[in-house]
Short mmCIF file of C-alpha atoms in Angstrom, two decimals:
data_model
loop_
_atom_site.label_atom_id
_atom_site.label_comp_id
_atom_site.label_asym_id
_atom_site.label_seq_id
_atom_site.Cartn_x
_atom_site.Cartn_y
_atom_site.Cartn_z
CA MET A 1 13.46 6.44 24.10
CA THR A 2 11.51 4.09 26.34
CA LEU A 3 8.40 2.89 24.63
CA GLU A 4 5.27 1.80 26.41
CA LEU A 5 2.44 -0.34 25.14
CA PRO A 6 -0.82 1.50 24.48
CA PRO A 7 -3.25 1.15 27.41
CA ILE A 8 -5.75 -1.30 25.89
CA ARG A 9 -8.54 -1.69 28.45
CA ASP A 10 -10.18 -4.79 26.99
CA ARG A 11 -7.97 -7.67 28.17
CA ASN A 12 -9.46 -10.17 25.72
CA LEU A 13 -8.79 -7.86 22.82
CA PHE A 14 -5.22 -7.36 24.01
CA ASN A 15 -4.65 -11.14 24.16
CA HIS A 16 -6.29 -11.56 20.79
CA ALA A 17 -3.77 -9.08 19.31
CA LEU A 18 -0.90 -11.13 20.75
CA THR A 19 -2.10 -14.47 19.37
CA HIS A 20 -0.22 -15.90 16.40
CA ARG A 21 -1.85 -18.49 14.15
CA SER A 22 0.61 -21.15 15.40
CA TYR A 23 -0.74 -20.83 18.97
CA LEU A 24 -4.24 -22.02 18.07
CA ASN A 25 -3.32 -25.63 17.25
CA GLU A 26 -1.93 -26.17 20.73
CA HIS A 27 -4.41 -24.09 22.75
CA HIS A 28 -7.97 -24.97 21.98
CA GLU A 29 -9.34 -22.36 24.38
CA ALA A 30 -7.97 -19.70 22.00
CA THR A 31 -10.20 -19.34 18.97
CA GLN A 32 -8.89 -16.37 16.99
CA HIS A 33 -5.48 -15.37 15.72
CA ASN A 34 -4.42 -11.79 15.19
CA GLU A 35 -4.26 -11.52 11.40
CA ARG A 36 -7.46 -9.54 10.90
CA LEU A 37 -6.38 -7.08 13.61
CA GLU A 38 -3.06 -6.80 11.78
CA PHE A 39 -4.94 -5.79 8.61
CA LEU A 40 -6.84 -3.14 10.57
CA GLY A 41 -3.75 -1.84 12.36
CA ASP A 42 -1.85 -1.57 9.08
CA ALA A 43 -4.67 0.59 7.65
CA VAL A 44 -4.76 2.80 10.75
CA LEU A 45 -0.97 3.28 10.77
CA GLY A 46 -0.81 4.07 7.05
CA PHE A 47 -3.39 6.81 7.53
CA LEU A 48 -1.98 8.35 10.71
CA VAL A 49 1.64 8.33 9.55
CA GLY A 50 0.55 9.79 6.21
CA GLU A 51 -1.44 12.54 7.94
CA LEU A 52 1.45 13.31 10.28
CA LEU A 53 3.97 13.65 7.43
CA TYR A 54 1.56 15.73 5.33
CA LYS A 55 1.23 18.24 8.16
CA LYS A 56 4.80 18.17 9.44
CA TYR A 57 6.52 18.55 6.05
CA PRO A 58 4.57 21.10 3.95
CA GLU A 59 7.54 21.46 1.59
CA MET A 60 7.75 17.78 0.66
CA SER A 61 6.42 16.51 -2.66
CA GLU A 62 4.05 13.56 -2.94
CA ALA A 63 6.98 11.37 -4.06
CA GLN A 64 9.03 12.34 -1.01
CA LEU A 65 6.10 11.80 1.37
CA THR A 66 5.48 8.38 -0.16
CA ARG A 67 9.11 7.32 0.18
CA LEU A 68 9.33 8.55 3.76
CA ARG A 69 6.13 6.86 4.79
CA SER A 70 7.26 3.53 3.28
CA LYS A 71 10.41 3.68 5.36
CA LEU A 72 8.49 4.45 8.54
CA VAL A 73 5.99 1.63 8.23
CA ASP A 74 8.15 -1.09 6.66
CA GLU A 75 8.69 -4.43 8.34
CA THR A 76 12.15 -3.59 9.64
CA GLN A 77 10.97 -0.41 11.32
CA LEU A 78 7.76 -1.77 12.79
CA GLY A 79 9.52 -4.99 13.84
CA LYS A 80 12.02 -2.88 15.75
CA LEU A 81 9.21 -0.99 17.48
CA GLY A 82 7.56 -4.30 18.37
CA GLN A 83 10.82 -5.47 19.88
CA GLN A 84 11.32 -2.22 21.85
CA LEU A 85 7.78 -2.56 23.21
CA GLY A 86 8.64 -6.01 24.55
CA LEU A 87 6.23 -7.84 22.24
CA GLY A 88 8.80 -10.62 21.75
CA LYS A 89 8.12 -11.95 25.23
CA LEU A 90 4.38 -11.31 25.11
CA MET A 91 3.49 -12.88 21.75
CA ARG A 92 1.47 -16.08 22.02
CA LEU A 93 3.27 -18.50 19.70
CA GLY A 94 3.07 -22.22 19.06
CA ARG A 95 6.04 -24.38 20.06
CA GLY A 96 7.38 -24.68 16.52
CA ALA A 97 7.42 -20.93 16.02
CA GLN A 98 9.11 -20.45 19.40
CA LYS A 99 11.89 -22.89 18.53
CA ASP A 100 12.25 -21.18 15.18
CA LYS A 101 13.37 -17.96 16.98
CA GLY A 102 9.88 -16.53 16.48
CA ARG A 103 10.28 -14.14 19.43
CA GLU A 104 13.07 -12.30 17.59
CA ASN A 105 11.56 -12.58 14.11
CA PRO A 106 11.09 -9.03 12.64
CA SER A 107 8.16 -10.21 10.52
CA LEU A 108 6.27 -11.64 13.52
CA LEU A 109 7.13 -8.59 15.63
CA ASN A 110 5.89 -6.33 12.82
CA ASP A 111 2.62 -8.25 12.51
CA THR A 112 2.02 -8.20 16.26
CA PHE A 113 2.76 -4.49 16.52
CA GLU A 114 0.21 -3.81 13.77
CA ALA A 115 -2.34 -6.03 15.54
CA ILE A 116 -1.79 -4.09 18.79
CA ILE A 117 -2.46 -0.84 16.92
CA GLY A 118 -5.63 -2.36 15.42
CA ALA A 119 -6.77 -3.48 18.88
CA TYR A 120 -6.07 -0.07 20.43
CA PHE A 121 -8.07 1.57 17.65
CA LEU A 122 -11.08 -0.67 18.39
CA ASP A 123 -10.63 -0.09 22.12
CA ALA A 124 -10.10 3.66 22.22
CA GLY A 125 -10.72 5.24 18.80
CA ILE A 126 -8.63 7.02 16.21
CA ASP A 127 -7.76 10.09 18.33
CA ALA A 128 -6.22 7.93 21.05
CA VAL A 129 -4.11 6.03 18.50
CA ARG A 130 -3.01 9.32 16.93
CA ALA A 131 -1.88 10.64 20.30
CA TYR A 132 -0.03 7.40 21.00
CA ILE A 133 1.85 7.05 17.73
CA GLN A 134 2.64 10.71 17.03
CA PRO A 135 5.67 11.20 19.30
CA ILE A 136 7.12 7.85 18.18
CA PHE A 137 6.85 8.52 14.45
CA ILE A 138 7.79 12.21 14.57
CA ARG A 139 11.05 11.18 16.18
CA LEU A 140 11.68 8.41 13.65
CA ALA A 141 10.83 10.69 10.72
CA GLU A 142 13.27 13.31 11.97
CA GLN A 143 16.01 10.70 12.22
CA ILE A 144 15.42 9.48 8.67
CA VAL A 145 15.23 12.97 7.19
CA THR A 146 18.47 14.02 8.91
CA THR A 147 20.33 10.90 7.76
CA GLN A 148 19.04 11.32 4.22
CA SER A 149 20.18 14.90 3.81
CA LYS A 150 23.67 13.75 4.83
CA THR A 151 23.71 11.08 2.16
CA THR A 152 21.99 12.71 -0.81
CA LYS A 153 24.66 11.20 -3.04
CA SER A 154 23.26 7.73 -2.52
CA THR A 155 19.78 8.77 -3.63
CA PHE A 156 21.37 10.19 -6.77
CA VAL A 157 22.70 6.78 -7.77
CA ASP A 158 19.28 5.32 -8.44
CA SER A 159 17.56 8.37 -9.85
CA LYS A 160 16.66 6.52 -13.07
CA ASN A 161 15.06 3.85 -10.97
CA GLN A 162 13.14 6.36 -8.89
CA LEU A 163 11.87 8.16 -11.95
CA GLN A 164 10.74 4.89 -13.47
CA GLN A 165 8.77 4.05 -10.34
CA TRP A 166 7.06 7.43 -10.39
CA ALA A 167 6.32 7.20 -14.13
CA LEU A 168 4.76 3.74 -13.87
CA ALA A 169 2.68 4.69 -10.85
CA HIS A 170 1.41 7.99 -12.21
CA GLN A 171 1.52 7.74 -15.97
CA GLY A 172 1.42 3.98 -16.51
CA GLU A 173 4.45 4.17 -18.84
CA ASN A 174 8.23 3.95 -18.65
CA PRO A 175 10.38 7.06 -19.09
CA VAL A 176 11.99 7.29 -22.53
CA TYR A 177 15.59 8.55 -22.80
CA GLN A 178 17.00 10.14 -25.97
CA ILE A 179 20.45 11.49 -26.74
CA ILE A 180 19.62 14.84 -28.34
CA ALA A 181 23.13 16.27 -28.74
CA GLU A 182 26.72 15.08 -29.01
CA VAL A 183 29.47 17.72 -29.15
CA GLY A 184 33.29 17.85 -28.89
CA PRO A 185 36.14 15.68 -30.23
CA PRO A 186 35.97 11.85 -29.91
CA HIS A 187 38.16 11.73 -26.78
CA ALA A 188 36.16 14.40 -24.96
CA LYS A 189 32.59 14.15 -26.14
CA GLU A 190 29.73 15.62 -24.22
CA PHE A 191 26.31 14.07 -24.55
CA THR A 192 22.98 15.68 -23.79
CA ALA A 193 20.17 13.33 -22.81
CA GLN A 194 16.51 14.11 -22.52
CA VAL A 195 13.90 12.12 -20.65
CA SER A 196 10.22 12.15 -21.49
CA ILE A 197 7.16 10.33 -20.25
CA LYS A 198 4.20 9.93 -22.55
CA GLY A 199 5.77 12.40 -24.95
CA VAL A 200 6.20 15.14 -22.35
CA VAL A 201 9.78 16.23 -21.62
CA TYR A 202 10.59 16.12 -17.89
CA GLY A 203 14.32 16.85 -17.82
CA GLN A 204 17.67 17.16 -19.59
CA GLY A 205 21.20 16.30 -18.49
CA LYS A 206 24.76 16.36 -19.76
CA GLY A 207 27.70 14.00 -19.30
CA HIS A 208 30.81 12.55 -20.87
CA ARG A 209 29.11 9.18 -21.13
CA LYS A 210 25.59 8.54 -22.36
CA GLN A 211 24.67 6.76 -19.12
CA GLU A 212 25.83 9.73 -17.09
CA ALA A 213 23.82 12.17 -19.22
CA GLN A 214 20.72 10.00 -18.74
CA LYS A 215 21.22 9.90 -14.99
CA GLN A 216 21.49 13.68 -14.90
CA ALA A 217 18.31 13.95 -16.97
CA ALA A 218 16.49 11.67 -14.52
CA GLU A 219 17.80 13.73 -11.63
CA ALA A 220 16.54 16.94 -13.27
CA ALA A 221 13.14 15.32 -13.83
CA LEU A 222 12.92 14.24 -10.18
CA LYS A 223 13.84 17.73 -9.01
CA GLN A 224 11.10 19.17 -11.15
CA LEU A 225 8.60 16.64 -9.76
CA ASP A 226 9.61 17.51 -6.22
CA ALA A 227 9.13 21.23 -6.90
CA MET B 1 -26.54 5.50 -8.15
CA THR B 2 -26.15 9.25 -8.46
CA LEU B 3 -23.00 10.43 -6.81
CA GLU B 4 -22.53 13.88 -5.37
CA LEU B 5 -19.30 15.67 -4.59
CA PRO B 6 -18.54 16.07 -0.87
CA PRO B 7 -19.58 19.52 0.40
CA ILE B 8 -16.14 21.13 0.77
CA ARG B 9 -16.72 24.55 2.32
CA ASP B 10 -13.31 26.05 1.62
CA ARG B 11 -13.48 27.11 -2.03
CA ASN B 12 -9.70 27.56 -2.36
CA LEU B 13 -9.09 24.10 -1.02
CA PHE B 14 -11.63 22.69 -3.46
CA ASN B 15 -9.91 24.39 -6.41
CA HIS B 16 -6.55 23.25 -5.13
CA ALA B 17 -7.79 19.64 -5.19
CA LEU B 18 -8.86 20.07 -8.83
CA THR B 19 -5.54 21.50 -10.01
CA HIS B 20 -3.31 19.23 -12.08
CA ARG B 21 0.43 19.94 -12.36
CA SER B 22 -0.01 20.79 -16.07
CA TYR B 23 -2.31 23.74 -15.22
CA LEU B 24 0.38 25.65 -13.32
CA ASN B 25 2.58 26.45 -16.33
CA GLU B 26 -0.25 28.27 -18.05
CA HIS B 27 -1.90 29.91 -15.04
CA HIS B 28 0.52 31.81 -12.92
CA GLU B 29 -2.13 32.82 -10.40
CA ALA B 30 -2.34 29.13 -9.42
CA THR B 31 0.58 28.15 -7.21
CA GLN B 32 -0.10 24.62 -6.03
CA HIS B 33 -1.03 21.39 -7.77
CA ASN B 34 -3.01 18.62 -6.11
CA GLU B 35 -0.41 15.88 -5.65
CA ARG B 36 0.12 16.30 -1.93
CA LEU B 37 -3.64 16.26 -1.37
CA GLU B 38 -3.73 13.10 -3.46
CA PHE B 39 -1.21 11.50 -1.08
CA LEU B 40 -3.36 12.49 1.91
CA GLY B 41 -6.60 11.32 0.30
CA ASP B 42 -5.06 7.97 -0.60
CA ALA B 43 -4.08 7.46 3.06
CA VAL B 44 -7.55 8.45 4.28
CA LEU B 45 -9.31 6.15 1.81
CA GLY B 46 -7.06 3.17 2.57
CA PHE B 47 -7.90 3.51 6.24
CA LEU B 48 -11.64 4.07 5.93
CA VAL B 49 -12.20 1.33 3.34
CA GLY B 50 -10.09 -1.04 5.46
CA GLU B 51 -12.10 -0.22 8.58
CA LEU B 52 -15.38 -0.62 6.73
CA LEU B 53 -14.43 -4.06 5.37
CA TYR B 54 -13.08 -5.21 8.74
CA LYS B 55 -16.42 -4.42 10.38
CA LYS B 56 -18.72 -5.49 7.54
CA TYR B 57 -17.11 -8.88 6.88
CA PRO B 58 -16.17 -10.51 10.21
CA GLU B 59 -15.79 -13.88 8.49
CA MET B 60 -13.17 -12.74 5.97
CA SER B 61 -9.49 -13.57 6.45
CA GLU B 62 -6.75 -10.97 6.28
CA ALA B 63 -5.87 -12.19 2.77
CA GLN B 64 -9.46 -11.77 1.59
CA LEU B 65 -9.77 -8.33 3.16
CA THR B 66 -6.52 -7.24 1.51
CA ARG B 67 -7.62 -8.47 -1.93
CA LEU B 68 -11.04 -6.84 -1.63
CA ARG B 69 -9.60 -3.53 -0.48
CA SER B 70 -7.11 -3.46 -3.39
CA LYS B 71 -9.97 -3.88 -5.82
CA LEU B 72 -11.99 -1.12 -4.20
CA VAL B 73 -9.24 1.48 -4.20
CA ASP B 74 -7.45 0.65 -7.44
CA GLU B 75 -7.06 3.17 -10.23
CA THR B 76 -9.84 1.71 -12.37
CA GLN B 77 -12.36 1.84 -9.56
CA LEU B 78 -11.46 5.28 -8.23
CA GLY B 79 -11.16 6.65 -11.77
CA LYS B 80 -14.71 5.48 -12.42
CA LEU B 81 -15.93 7.22 -9.26
CA GLY B 82 -14.13 10.39 -10.33
CA GLN B 83 -15.89 10.21 -13.66
CA GLN B 84 -19.31 9.59 -12.08
CA LEU B 85 -18.75 12.60 -9.81
CA GLY B 86 -18.19 14.77 -12.87
CA LEU B 87 -14.56 15.49 -12.07
CA GLY B 88 -13.67 15.18 -15.75
CA LYS B 89 -15.25 18.52 -16.50
CA LEU B 90 -14.04 20.17 -13.29
CA MET B 91 -10.35 19.22 -13.35
CA ARG B 92 -8.01 22.13 -14.00
CA LEU B 93 -5.69 20.84 -16.72
CA GLY B 94 -3.11 22.44 -18.98
CA ARG B 95 -3.82 22.56 -22.71
CA GLY B 96 -1.55 19.63 -23.54
CA ALA B 97 -3.26 17.37 -21.02
CA GLN B 98 -6.68 18.43 -22.30
CA LYS B 99 -5.80 17.58 -25.90
CA ASP B 100 -4.38 14.26 -24.68
CA LYS B 101 -7.91 13.24 -23.57
CA GLY B 102 -6.96 14.09 -19.99
CA ARG B 103 -10.60 14.60 -18.98
CA GLU B 104 -11.34 10.92 -19.63
CA ASN B 105 -8.02 9.58 -18.35
CA PRO B 106 -8.68 7.06 -15.50
CA SER B 107 -5.32 7.86 -13.91
CA LEU B 108 -6.03 11.61 -13.74
CA LEU B 109 -9.59 10.99 -12.58
CA ASN B 110 -8.27 8.65 -9.88
CA ASP B 111 -5.71 11.22 -8.70
CA THR B 112 -8.27 14.01 -8.59
CA PHE B 113 -10.78 11.87 -6.70
CA GLU B 114 -8.11 11.12 -4.08
CA ALA B 115 -7.22 14.80 -3.85
CA ILE B 116 -10.91 15.67 -3.30
CA ILE B 117 -11.04 13.15 -0.44
CA GLY B 118 -7.86 14.65 1.04
CA ALA B 119 -9.36 18.14 0.80
CA TYR B 120 -12.64 17.06 2.39
CA PHE B 121 -10.70 15.47 5.23
CA LEU B 122 -8.86 18.75 5.90
CA ASP B 123 -12.11 20.67 5.57
CA ALA B 124 -14.44 18.55 7.66
CA GLY B 125 -12.52 15.81 9.52
CA ILE B 126 -12.40 12.03 9.41
CA ASP B 127 -15.99 11.40 10.59
CA ALA B 128 -17.41 13.48 7.75
CA VAL B 129 -15.32 11.59 5.18
CA ARG B 130 -16.38 8.27 6.72
CA ALA B 131 -20.05 9.23 6.42
CA TYR B 132 -19.51 10.34 2.82
CA ILE B 133 -17.65 7.29 1.52
CA GLN B 134 -19.44 4.54 3.44
CA PRO B 135 -22.57 4.14 1.29
CA ILE B 136 -20.46 4.32 -1.89
CA PHE B 137 -17.97 1.65 -0.88
CA ILE B 138 -20.43 -0.66 0.86
CA ARG B 139 -22.34 -0.86 -2.40
CA LEU B 140 -19.20 -1.47 -4.45
CA ALA B 141 -17.94 -4.11 -2.01
CA GLU B 142 -21.24 -5.95 -2.21
CA GLN B 143 -21.08 -5.95 -6.01
CA ILE B 144 -17.55 -7.38 -6.02
CA VAL B 145 -18.28 -10.03 -3.40
CA THR B 146 -21.41 -11.19 -5.30
CA THR B 147 -19.57 -11.39 -8.63
CA GLN B 148 -16.67 -13.26 -7.02
CA SER B 149 -18.78 -15.98 -5.47
CA LYS B 150 -20.25 -16.64 -8.93
CA THR B 151 -16.78 -17.07 -10.44
CA THR B 152 -14.83 -18.90 -7.77
CA LYS B 153 -13.36 -21.05 -10.54
CA SER B 154 -11.29 -18.15 -11.80
CA THR B 155 -9.71 -17.57 -8.40
CA PHE B 156 -8.83 -21.28 -8.35
CA VAL B 157 -6.65 -20.89 -11.45
CA ASP B 158 -4.00 -18.83 -9.73
CA SER B 159 -4.09 -20.40 -6.29
CA LYS B 160 -0.36 -21.23 -6.44
CA ASN B 161 0.33 -17.61 -7.22
CA GLN B 162 -1.88 -16.41 -4.37
CA LEU B 163 -0.25 -18.75 -1.90
CA GLN B 164 3.18 -17.59 -2.99
CA GLN B 165 2.20 -13.96 -2.40
CA TRP B 166 0.94 -14.78 1.07
CA ALA B 167 4.03 -16.86 1.92
CA LEU B 168 6.47 -14.15 0.83
CA ALA B 169 4.56 -11.44 2.67
CA HIS B 170 4.10 -13.34 5.91
CA GLN B 171 6.88 -15.88 6.11
CA GLY B 172 9.50 -14.35 3.82
CA GLU B 173 9.89 -17.63 1.92
CA ASN B 174 8.40 -19.38 -1.09
CA PRO B 175 6.07 -22.37 -0.67
CA VAL B 176 7.76 -25.71 -1.35
CA TYR B 177 5.82 -28.42 -3.22
CA GLN B 178 6.57 -32.14 -2.90
CA ILE B 179 4.99 -35.16 -4.54
CA ILE B 180 4.50 -37.48 -1.58
CA ALA B 181 2.56 -40.32 -3.27
CA GLU B 182 2.05 -41.79 -6.74
CA VAL B 183 -0.46 -44.64 -7.11
CA GLY B 184 -2.20 -46.50 -9.96
CA PRO B 185 -1.11 -47.86 -13.36
CA PRO B 186 0.96 -45.68 -15.74
CA HIS B 187 -2.05 -44.58 -17.82
CA ALA B 188 -4.12 -43.60 -14.79
CA LYS B 189 -1.73 -42.41 -12.11
CA GLU B 190 -2.87 -40.30 -9.22
CA PHE B 191 -0.37 -37.98 -7.59
CA THR B 192 -0.55 -36.50 -4.11
CA ALA B 193 1.23 -33.20 -3.61
CA GLN B 194 2.01 -31.45 -0.37
CA VAL B 195 2.85 -27.80 0.11
CA SER B 196 4.86 -26.47 3.00
CA ILE B 197 6.23 -23.08 4.00
CA LYS B 198 9.26 -22.92 6.25
CA GLY B 199 8.93 -26.64 6.93
CA VAL B 200 5.30 -26.41 8.06
CA VAL B 201 2.75 -28.34 5.97
CA TYR B 202 -0.17 -26.13 4.86
CA GLY B 203 -2.09 -28.40 2.51
CA GLN B 204 -2.32 -31.54 0.38
CA GLY B 205 -3.99 -32.20 -2.96
CA LYS B 206 -4.51 -34.98 -5.49
CA GLY B 207 -4.60 -35.02 -9.28
CA HIS B 208 -3.85 -37.04 -12.40
CA ARG B 209 -1.05 -34.67 -13.26
CA LYS B 210 1.58 -33.37 -10.86
CA GLN B 211 0.68 -29.75 -11.67
CA GLU B 212 -2.95 -30.43 -10.87
CA ALA B 213 -2.07 -32.04 -7.53
CA GLN B 214 0.07 -29.04 -6.64
CA LYS B 215 -2.74 -26.63 -7.51
CA GLN B 216 -5.11 -28.57 -5.29
CA ALA B 217 -2.57 -28.47 -2.48
CA ALA B 218 -2.26 -24.69 -2.85
CA GLU B 219 -6.04 -24.39 -2.84
CA ALA B 220 -6.25 -26.45 0.37
CA ALA B 221 -3.57 -24.26 1.96
CA LEU B 222 -5.45 -21.08 1.01
CA LYS B 223 -8.69 -22.49 2.45
CA GLN B 224 -6.92 -23.23 5.69
CA LEU B 225 -5.46 -19.70 5.77
CA ASP B 226 -8.88 -18.22 5.18
CA ALA B 227 -10.35 -20.27 8.05
#
């Protein structure tokens, strides 16, 4: 996919979005770096990508939408977009930052991409930014969703971790695991684990080891949350 | 300030925004809980509060804007708004959650407030939500900014922490502190500390203890960043 920069009409605003803090020390005619625009662009992107996913994936749970959005707007992803848009060459950097491979730095490319989005929002309004970013992020979302469904096993591995994140964010407490049953002879025991959050049971799971039973319980809880 | 709920025209959407997951088990006529709307409302609020602060405070740095926005949209703050809007009484909760003081729970009130914002956005569009939230959040922002300037000492305490957060987010590395000078007799030494990130010096500070000098250096670095 060939990406094109958004058509920002205000040339000063465009340059402002390209200006890194390191450029100011060496160029006294430049008075503002792009960090405030980066803040604005980050807010705009978070909203528009969230809105897009909400509408495109009516079957996804809040937890799934949150995970997918994080992947779409993380530094690696936005840095890559910045690079594909040719921001590496355009960024206004100080000499130190240039020597330090600043033009290939994902963090700088991410920041500059966000600043460009902030500038385009000021220049043309939210509907123009929506129209610009939609095809880009729909495509990226589809790629991630397809890859994920091929590798569901890997998401299973950290299901306890995922459940903990959800529990802390939404209930302010850690999940509590209990072994509620233990059957069979010593060499072939089967454990049943139960996970609860704030006293409410969210899932149960079985396994030949306690850890495995707990993982299955976490998995069951996540499935229920995604329902 | 008396707060009023946004005028959501679609009654089903309004009820949907009020419906907690716990309500569904006991009311089979209800089919959807409000968590997806909460995701959407959170995205809408993050954008609009960010935009508002960007425009209202042209002198604030990205770091200051980020801190102020976090305070405005955190669970405590949004939970309080939910309570003032009377969402406690309106929320559709299951019996367990009701017994568990769910109607006063800041986390549930926060979630429901976000869901209401998401529903209003779907019902009336972004400009309507902007007009609704602006007076509320301008007032809250002004309160926080006034209180902060009275207690700048408290922000000074964790300046090393703040600088570290900024450095990790923007440069991907921790700040490095060095003692570059030590003058005076043993009982009245004065240390000079210097803080750099990725080899670039961001600030210097002096103090009678090394820790104090480092704090002052961090403070100087933060001031420079805020410039």
